Amino acid sequence: MAVPEIGAPAPDFTLSGVLLTDAGAERAEYSLSAQRGAPVVLAFYPGDDSAVCTKQLCSYTSDLDRFRDLGATVWGINLSDLDSHEHFARKRDLRFPLLADTDRSVVKAYGISMPGLGLKRSVFIVDADGIVRWKHVARIGLTFQDTDAIVAQLAALAPR
């Protein structure tokens, strides 16, 4: 499948995920359609605990208040299972949900699958109505979109 275009409906999905809280790690189902009414940042990353992914997700955790101030939720998504996600979240104190796309269905729906390699590092902003409003799909996943770039896009969506 092709990468969704700006202005197109975001492919809906439901995935299992883990969220680290002060009480422990909570596992739940996360549905994009259930997030209507607020923007969602979908951060697809290649691997738990790899160098660049760790830097990316730790930076988003450090800046969670900036996302929340704009009413946005952040979800990390990759092909790893929940046990891997929980270990990664606990090790790095990641405080947003990490979702497990173990069957690659969401990665394929978003057109970011890389046969033999997993997925392309990508960030999608889905607005309160479920529409893709911004995206960045990396050719090579050695760099990532920083919080400033994402927050600037989210701020542009905010009602004036």
C-alpha positions as protocol buffer text, in pm:
chain_id: "A"
residue {
  index: 1
  type: MET
  ca { x: 0 y: 0 z: 0 }
}
residue {
  index: 2
  type: ALA
  ca { x: 101 y: 360 z: -54 }
}
residue {
  index: 3
  type: VAL
  ca { x: 188 y: 610 z: 216 }
}
residue {
  index: 4
  type: PRO
  ca { x: -132 y: 804 z: 304 }
}
residue {
  index: 5
  type: GLU
  ca { x: -144 y: 1149 z: 148 }
}
residue {
  index: 6
  type: ILE
  ca { x: -179 y: 1470 z: 346 }
}
residue {
  index: 7
  type: GLY
  ca { x: -552 y: 1541 z: 375 }
}
residue {
  index: 8
  type: ALA
  ca { x: -650 y: 1174 z: 343 }
}
residue {
  index: 9
  type: PRO
  ca { x: -810 y: 969 z: 619 }
}
residue {
  index: 10
  type: ALA
  ca { x: -549 y: 790 z: 831 }
}
residue {
  index: 11
  type: PRO
  ca { x: -578 y: 412 z: 810 }
}
residue {
  index: 12
  type: ASP
  ca { x: -755 y: 300 z: 1126 }
}
residue {
  index: 13
  type: PHE
  ca { x: -611 y: 25 z: 1342 }
}
residue {
  index: 14
  type: THR
  ca { x: -624 y: -141 z: 1681 }
}
residue {
  index: 15
  type: LEU
  ca { x: -302 y: -269 z: 1837 }
}
residue {
  index: 16
  type: SER
  ca { x: -196 y: -401 z: 2174 }
}
residue {
  index: 17
  type: GLY
  ca { x: 33 y: -168 z: 2361 }
}
residue {
  index: 18
  type: VAL
  ca { x: 209 y: -108 z: 2688 }
}
residue {
  index: 19
  type: LEU
  ca { x: 218 y: 217 z: 2886 }
}
residue {
  index: 20
  type: LEU
  ca { x: 462 y: 271 z: 3170 }
}
residue {
  index: 21
  type: THR
  ca { x: 297 y: 447 z: 3466 }
}
residue {
  index: 22
  type: ASP
  ca { x: 401 y: 517 z: 3822 }
}
residue {
  index: 23
  type: ALA
  ca { x: 203 y: 206 z: 3920 }
}
residue {
  index: 24
  type: GLY
  ca { x: 379 y: -19 z: 3668 }
}
residue {
  index: 25
  type: ALA
  ca { x: 330 y: -123 z: 3308 }
}
residue {
  index: 26
  type: GLU
  ca { x: -28 y: -131 z: 3184 }
}
residue {
  index: 27
  type: ARG
  ca { x: -120 y: -333 z: 2877 }
}
residue {
  index: 28
  type: ALA
  ca { x: -424 y: -235 z: 2672 }
}
residue {
  index: 29
  type: GLU
  ca { x: -571 y: -213 z: 2325 }
}
residue {
  index: 30
  type: TYR
  ca { x: -521 y: 115 z: 2138 }
}
residue {
  index: 31
  type: SER
  ca { x: -751 y: 214 z: 1851 }
}
residue {
  index: 32
  type: LEU
  ca { x: -679 y: 516 z: 1637 }
}
residue {
  index: 33
  type: SER
  ca { x: -1051 y: 577 z: 1580 }
}
residue {
  index: 34
  type: ALA
  ca { x: -1103 y: 598 z: 1958 }
}
residue {
  index: 35
  type: GLN
  ca { x: -875 y: 904 z: 1962 }
}
residue {
  index: 36
  type: ARG
  ca { x: -1110 y: 1123 z: 1759 }
}
residue {
  index: 37
  type: GLY
  ca { x: -1133 y: 1468 z: 1911 }
}
residue {
  index: 38
  type: ALA
  ca { x: -759 y: 1511 z: 1967 }
}
residue {
  index: 39
  type: PRO
  ca { x: -449 y: 1486 z: 1749 }
}
residue {
  index: 40
  type: VAL
  ca { x: -226 y: 1179 z: 1761 }
}
residue {
  index: 41
  type: VAL
  ca { x: 143 y: 1158 z: 1675 }
}
residue {
  index: 42
  type: LEU
  ca { x: 227 y: 815 z: 1535 }
}
residue {
  index: 43
  type: ALA
  ca { x: 601 y: 755 z: 1568 }
}
residue {
  index: 44
  type: PHE
  ca { x: 702 y: 442 z: 1378 }
}
residue {
  index: 45
  type: TYR
  ca { x: 1051 y: 335 z: 1480 }
}
residue {
  index: 46
  type: PRO
  ca { x: 1259 y: 36 z: 1368 }
}
residue {
  index: 47
  type: GLY
  ca { x: 1370 y: -124 z: 1694 }
}
residue {
  index: 48
  type: ASP
  ca { x: 1341 y: -126 z: 2070 }
}
residue {
  index: 49
  type: ASP
  ca { x: 1662 y: -23 z: 2244 }
}
residue {
  index: 50
  type: SER
  ca { x: 1861 y: 55 z: 1929 }
}
residue {
  index: 51
  type: ALA
  ca { x: 2077 y: 368 z: 1943 }
}
residue {
  index: 52
  type: VAL
  ca { x: 1879 y: 607 z: 1721 }
}
residue {
  index: 53
  type: CYS
  ca { x: 1539 y: 476 z: 1835 }
}
residue {
  index: 54
  type: THR
  ca { x: 1639 y: 519 z: 2199 }
}
residue {
  index: 55
  type: LYS
  ca { x: 1749 y: 877 z: 2136 }
}
residue {
  index: 56
  type: GLN
  ca { x: 1425 y: 951 z: 1944 }
}
residue {
  index: 57
  type: LEU
  ca { x: 1183 y: 804 z: 2196 }
}
residue {
  index: 58
  type: CYS
  ca { x: 1369 y: 944 z: 2498 }
}
residue {
  index: 59
  type: SER
  ca { x: 1351 y: 1291 z: 2343 }
}
residue {
  index: 60
  type: TYR
  ca { x: 976 y: 1256 z: 2291 }
}
residue {
  index: 61
  type: THR
  ca { x: 933 y: 1139 z: 2651 }
}
residue {
  index: 62
  type: SER
  ca { x: 1136 y: 1435 z: 2778 }
}
residue {
  index: 63
  type: ASP
  ca { x: 910 y: 1668 z: 2581 }
}
residue {
  index: 64
  type: LEU
  ca { x: 573 y: 1501 z: 2647 }
}
residue {
  index: 65
  type: ASP
  ca { x: 438 y: 1817 z: 2812 }
}
residue {
  index: 66
  type: ARG
  ca { x: 494 y: 2008 z: 2488 }
}
residue {
  index: 67
  type: PHE
  ca { x: 277 y: 1755 z: 2301 }
}
residue {
  index: 68
  type: ARG
  ca { x: 16 y: 1749 z: 2577 }
}
residue {
  index: 69
  type: ASP
  ca { x: -1 y: 2129 z: 2585 }
}
residue {
  index: 70
  type: LEU
  ca { x: -129 y: 2106 z: 2225 }
}
residue {
  index: 71
  type: GLY
  ca { x: -377 y: 1832 z: 2319 }
}
residue {
  index: 72
  type: ALA
  ca { x: -178 y: 1562 z: 2138 }
}
residue {
  index: 73
  type: THR
  ca { x: -107 y: 1203 z: 2229 }
}
residue {
  index: 74
  type: VAL
  ca { x: 213 y: 1025 z: 2119 }
}
residue {
  index: 75
  type: TRP
  ca { x: 222 y: 657 z: 2027 }
}
residue {
  index: 76
  type: GLY
  ca { x: 538 y: 464 z: 1940 }
}
residue {
  index: 77
  type: ILE
  ca { x: 485 y: 174 z: 1701 }
}
residue {
  index: 78
  type: ASN
  ca { x: 711 y: -101 z: 1575 }
}
residue {
  index: 79
  type: LEU
  ca { x: 717 y: -473 z: 1501 }
}
residue {
  index: 80
  type: SER
  ca { x: 840 y: -586 z: 1844 }
}
residue {
  index: 81
  type: ASP
  ca { x: 615 y: -768 z: 2090 }
}
residue {
  index: 82
  type: LEU
  ca { x: 478 y: -631 z: 2418 }
}
residue {
  index: 83
  type: ASP
  ca { x: 747 y: -796 z: 2631 }
}
residue {
  index: 84
  type: SER
  ca { x: 1017 y: -619 z: 2429 }
}
residue {
  index: 85
  type: HIS
  ca { x: 827 y: -289 z: 2452 }
}
residue {
  index: 86
  type: GLU
  ca { x: 783 y: -322 z: 2826 }
}
residue {
  index: 87
  type: HIS
  ca { x: 1152 y: -395 z: 2879 }
}
residue {
  index: 88
  type: PHE
  ca { x: 1246 y: -95 z: 2661 }
}
residue {
  index: 89
  type: ALA
  ca { x: 996 y: 135 z: 2836 }
}
residue {
  index: 90
  type: ARG
  ca { x: 1117 y: 34 z: 3182 }
}
residue {
  index: 91
  type: LYS
  ca { x: 1485 y: 63 z: 3090 }
}
residue {
  index: 92
  type: ARG
  ca { x: 1442 y: 411 z: 2938 }
}
residue {
  index: 93
  type: ASP
  ca { x: 1145 y: 536 z: 3146 }
}
residue {
  index: 94
  type: LEU
  ca { x: 936 y: 596 z: 2833 }
}
residue {
  index: 95
  type: ARG
  ca { x: 600 y: 745 z: 2932 }
}
residue {
  index: 96
  type: PHE
  ca { x: 382 y: 707 z: 2624 }
}
residue {
  index: 97
  type: PRO
  ca { x: 227 y: 390 z: 2477 }
}
residue {
  index: 98
  type: LEU
  ca { x: 444 y: 156 z: 2272 }
}
residue {
  index: 99
  type: LEU
  ca { x: 229 y: -45 z: 2033 }
}
residue {
  index: 100
  type: ALA
  ca { x: 311 y: -388 z: 1891 }
}
residue {
  index: 101
  type: ASP
  ca { x: 247 y: -434 z: 1517 }
}
residue {
  index: 102
  type: THR
  ca { x: 377 y: -791 z: 1519 }
}
residue {
  index: 103
  type: ASP
  ca { x: 185 y: -893 z: 1205 }
}
residue {
  index: 104
  type: ARG
  ca { x: 298 y: -580 z: 1015 }
}
residue {
  index: 105
  type: SER
  ca { x: -61 y: -489 z: 926 }
}
residue {
  index: 106
  type: VAL
  ca { x: -33 y: -123 z: 1034 }
}
residue {
  index: 107
  type: VAL
  ca { x: 313 y: -77 z: 884 }
}
residue {
  index: 108
  type: LYS
  ca { x: 175 y: -210 z: 554 }
}
residue {
  index: 109
  type: ALA
  ca { x: -140 y: 7 z: 577 }
}
residue {
  index: 110
  type: TYR
  ca { x: 83 y: 314 z: 616 }
}
residue {
  index: 111
  type: GLY
  ca { x: 306 y: 209 z: 325 }
}
residue {
  index: 112
  type: ILE
  ca { x: 625 y: 210 z: 530 }
}
residue {
  index: 113
  type: SER
  ca { x: 717 y: -160 z: 526 }
}
residue {
  index: 114
  type: MET
  ca { x: 1071 y: -247 z: 421 }
}
residue {
  index: 115
  type: PRO
  ca { x: 1094 y: -613 z: 318 }
}
residue {
  index: 116
  type: GLY
  ca { x: 1372 y: -784 z: 508 }
}
residue {
  index: 117
  type: LEU
  ca { x: 1442 y: -476 z: 720 }
}
residue {
  index: 118
  type: GLY
  ca { x: 1117 y: -404 z: 902 }
}
residue {
  index: 119
  type: LEU
  ca { x: 993 y: -49 z: 860 }
}
residue {
  index: 120
  type: LYS
  ca { x: 1093 y: 301 z: 757 }
}
residue {
  index: 121
  type: ARG
  ca { x: 1130 y: 543 z: 1048 }
}
residue {
  index: 122
  type: SER
  ca { x: 824 y: 764 z: 1006 }
}
residue {
  index: 123
  type: VAL
  ca { x: 610 y: 1015 z: 1190 }
}
residue {
  index: 124
  type: PHE
  ca { x: 248 y: 1090 z: 1105 }
}
residue {
  index: 125
  type: ILE
  ca { x: 29 y: 1356 z: 1265 }
}
residue {
  index: 126
  type: VAL
  ca { x: -337 y: 1257 z: 1257 }
}
residue {
  index: 127
  type: ASP
  ca { x: -576 y: 1538 z: 1344 }
}
residue {
  index: 128
  type: ALA
  ca { x: -884 y: 1527 z: 1568 }
}
residue {
  index: 129
  type: ASP
  ca { x: -1098 y: 1414 z: 1273 }
}
residue {
  index: 130
  type: GLY
  ca { x: -870 y: 1123 z: 1178 }
}
residue {
  index: 131
  type: ILE
  ca { x: -707 y: 1299 z: 882 }
}
residue {
  index: 132
  type: VAL
  ca { x: -332 y: 1284 z: 807 }
}
residue {
  index: 133
  type: ARG
  ca { x: -210 y: 1643 z: 843 }
}
residue {
  index: 134
  type: TRP
  ca { x: 168 y: 1591 z: 833 }
}
residue {
  index: 135
  type: LYS
  ca { x: 410 y: 1310 z: 766 }
}
residue {
  index: 136
  type: HIS
  ca { x: 778 y: 1241 z: 745 }
}
residue {
  index: 137
  type: VAL
  ca { x: 897 y: 908 z: 605 }
}
residue {
  index: 138
  type: ALA
  ca { x: 1274 y: 863 z: 621 }
}
residue {
  index: 139
  type: ARG
  ca { x: 1462 y: 704 z: 333 }
}
residue {
  index: 140
  type: ILE
  ca { x: 1727 y: 591 z: 577 }
}
residue {
  index: 141
  type: GLY
  ca { x: 1636 y: 574 z: 946 }
}
residue {
  index: 142
  type: LEU
  ca { x: 1957 y: 721 z: 1086 }
}
residue {
  index: 143
  type: THR
  ca { x: 1793 y: 1049 z: 1185 }
}
residue {
  index: 144
  type: PHE
  ca { x: 1451 y: 1137 z: 1322 }
}
residue {
  index: 145
  type: GLN
  ca { x: 1210 y: 1427 z: 1339 }
}
residue {
  index: 146
  type: ASP
  ca { x: 1273 y: 1616 z: 1661 }
}
residue {
  index: 147
  type: THR
  ca { x: 1012 y: 1751 z: 1897 }
}
residue {
  index: 148
  type: ASP
  ca { x: 1045 y: 2106 z: 1766 }
}
residue {
  index: 149
  type: ALA
  ca { x: 950 y: 2000 z: 1413 }
}
residue {
  index: 150
  type: ILE
  ca { x: 651 y: 1796 z: 1529 }
}
residue {
  index: 151
  type: VAL
  ca { x: 528 y: 2057 z: 1777 }
}
residue {
  index: 152
  type: ALA
  ca { x: 542 y: 2326 z: 1507 }
}
residue {
  index: 153
  type: GLN
  ca { x: 315 y: 2111 z: 1289 }
}
residue {
  index: 154
  type: LEU
  ca { x: 78 y: 2043 z: 1579 }
}
residue {
  index: 155
  type: ALA
  ca { x: 63 y: 2413 z: 1665 }
}
residue {
  index: 156
  type: ALA
  ca { x: -43 y: 2488 z: 1308 }
}
residue {
  index: 157
  type: LEU
  ca { x: -346 y: 2257 z: 1361 }
}
residue {
  index: 158
  type: ALA
  ca { x: -453 y: 2425 z: 1685 }
}
residue {
  index: 159
  type: PRO
  ca { x: -770 y: 2636 z: 1668 }
}
residue {
  index: 160
  type: ARG
  ca { x: -697 y: 3003 z: 1666 }
}
